[in-house]
Amino acid sequence: MNEYIEESRKLRFPTSGIQSIHISCKNYRVHFVPGSNEEITVRFHNNRFRQIQASRNGTTLYLEEKMAVTFYGLFRLMELMKDNVLEIEIPADHTGITLNVETDVTEIVVDGIHADQIYLKSSSGQISIRHAYVDKILSAHSAAGMVTCCLPGTQGDYDIDCRAERKDVCQPYYAPNPDAGKKIILRSNMYVPELTFLR
């Protein structure tokens, strides 16, 4: 019996005891949004070619994409990308959390989340951080995609390291500020990361 079936799932996890979320995906687009209830809510859609497996080990919630072993022709690739949003709602008052996400070709979006540490890595997808509050460190790296980041406050609130890996583009300059206590690292191999501030 094939364990890969067509289904929409919604999972809920109590925030008590969860200190980090680790996500590994190839085809799901990962979206973090603030939640209005008291639990961490995870929404996704499985199909016959891919599925999300969720597990908890100690204080860490793991979300990992599993794929059926098969040949992926054009039709199957189109189906893989259909309904492929993995949405994670985090309650606004659950702030001391670490987010660690690694994707392949799809985007990562962090919208209005307050976290202790955020680590985002994509092979070729776009990374978008919108109004994220970070207490210690935010690191975002896309090998072939764009990285955009909008943070609350001003440039002086952060110790910023922002650049493209390409040497033929004009690199932005931010004076080091290790006393800020909040480290921002933005990287793209192809594009200059875009960093703005919401005062």
PDB file of C-alpha atoms in Angstrom, residues 110-113 127-134 138 147-153 158 184 186 194-199:
ATOM      1  CA  VAL A 110       9.144  34.750   7.569  1.00  0.00           C
ATOM      2  CA  ASP A 111       6.387  37.271   8.256  1.00  0.00           C
ATOM      3  CA  GLY A 112       5.965  39.070  11.581  1.00  0.00           C
ATOM      4  CA  ILE A 113       7.667  36.393  13.702  1.00  0.00           C
ATOM      5  CA  ILE A 127      14.080  34.204   0.994  1.00  0.00           C
ATOM      6  CA  SER A 128      11.784  36.972   2.273  1.00  0.00           C
ATOM      7  CA  ILE A 129      11.887  38.247   5.852  1.00  0.00           C
ATOM      8  CA  ARG A 130       9.159  40.753   6.693  1.00  0.00           C
ATOM      9  CA  HIS A 131       9.091  42.633   9.978  1.00  0.00           C
ATOM     10  CA  ALA A 132      10.835  39.851  11.878  1.00  0.00           C
ATOM     11  CA  TYR A 133      11.913  40.491  15.456  1.00  0.00           C
ATOM     12  CA  VAL A 134      15.120  38.693  16.362  1.00  0.00           C
ATOM     13  CA  LEU A 138      19.236  36.171  11.879  1.00  0.00           C
ATOM     14  CA  VAL A 147      17.245  37.605  -0.194  1.00  0.00           C
ATOM     15  CA  THR A 148      15.067  40.478   1.037  1.00  0.00           C
ATOM     16  CA  CYS A 149      14.755  41.562   4.656  1.00  0.00           C
ATOM     17  CA  CYS A 150      12.715  44.226   6.444  1.00  0.00           C
ATOM     18  CA  LEU A 151      13.501  44.695  10.130  1.00  0.00           C
ATOM     19  CA  PRO A 152      11.988  46.876  12.844  1.00  0.00           C
ATOM     20  CA  GLY A 153      14.056  49.721  14.249  1.00  0.00           C
ATOM     21  CA  TYR A 158      21.970  45.546  14.575  1.00  0.00           C
ATOM     22  CA  ILE A 184      22.186  39.995  10.919  1.00  0.00           C
ATOM     23  CA  LEU A 186      22.428  38.088   4.692  1.00  0.00           C
ATOM     24  CA  GLU A 194      18.033  43.915   0.058  1.00  0.00           C
ATOM     25  CA  LEU A 195      17.836  45.204   3.634  1.00  0.00           C
ATOM     26  CA  THR A 196      15.358  47.849   4.794  1.00  0.00           C
ATOM     27  CA  PHE A 197      14.131  49.075   8.161  1.00  0.00           C
ATOM     28  CA  LEU A 198      10.648  49.750   9.485  1.00  0.00           C
ATOM     29  CA  ARG A 199      10.930  52.543  12.032  1.00  0.00           C
TER      30      ARG A 199
END
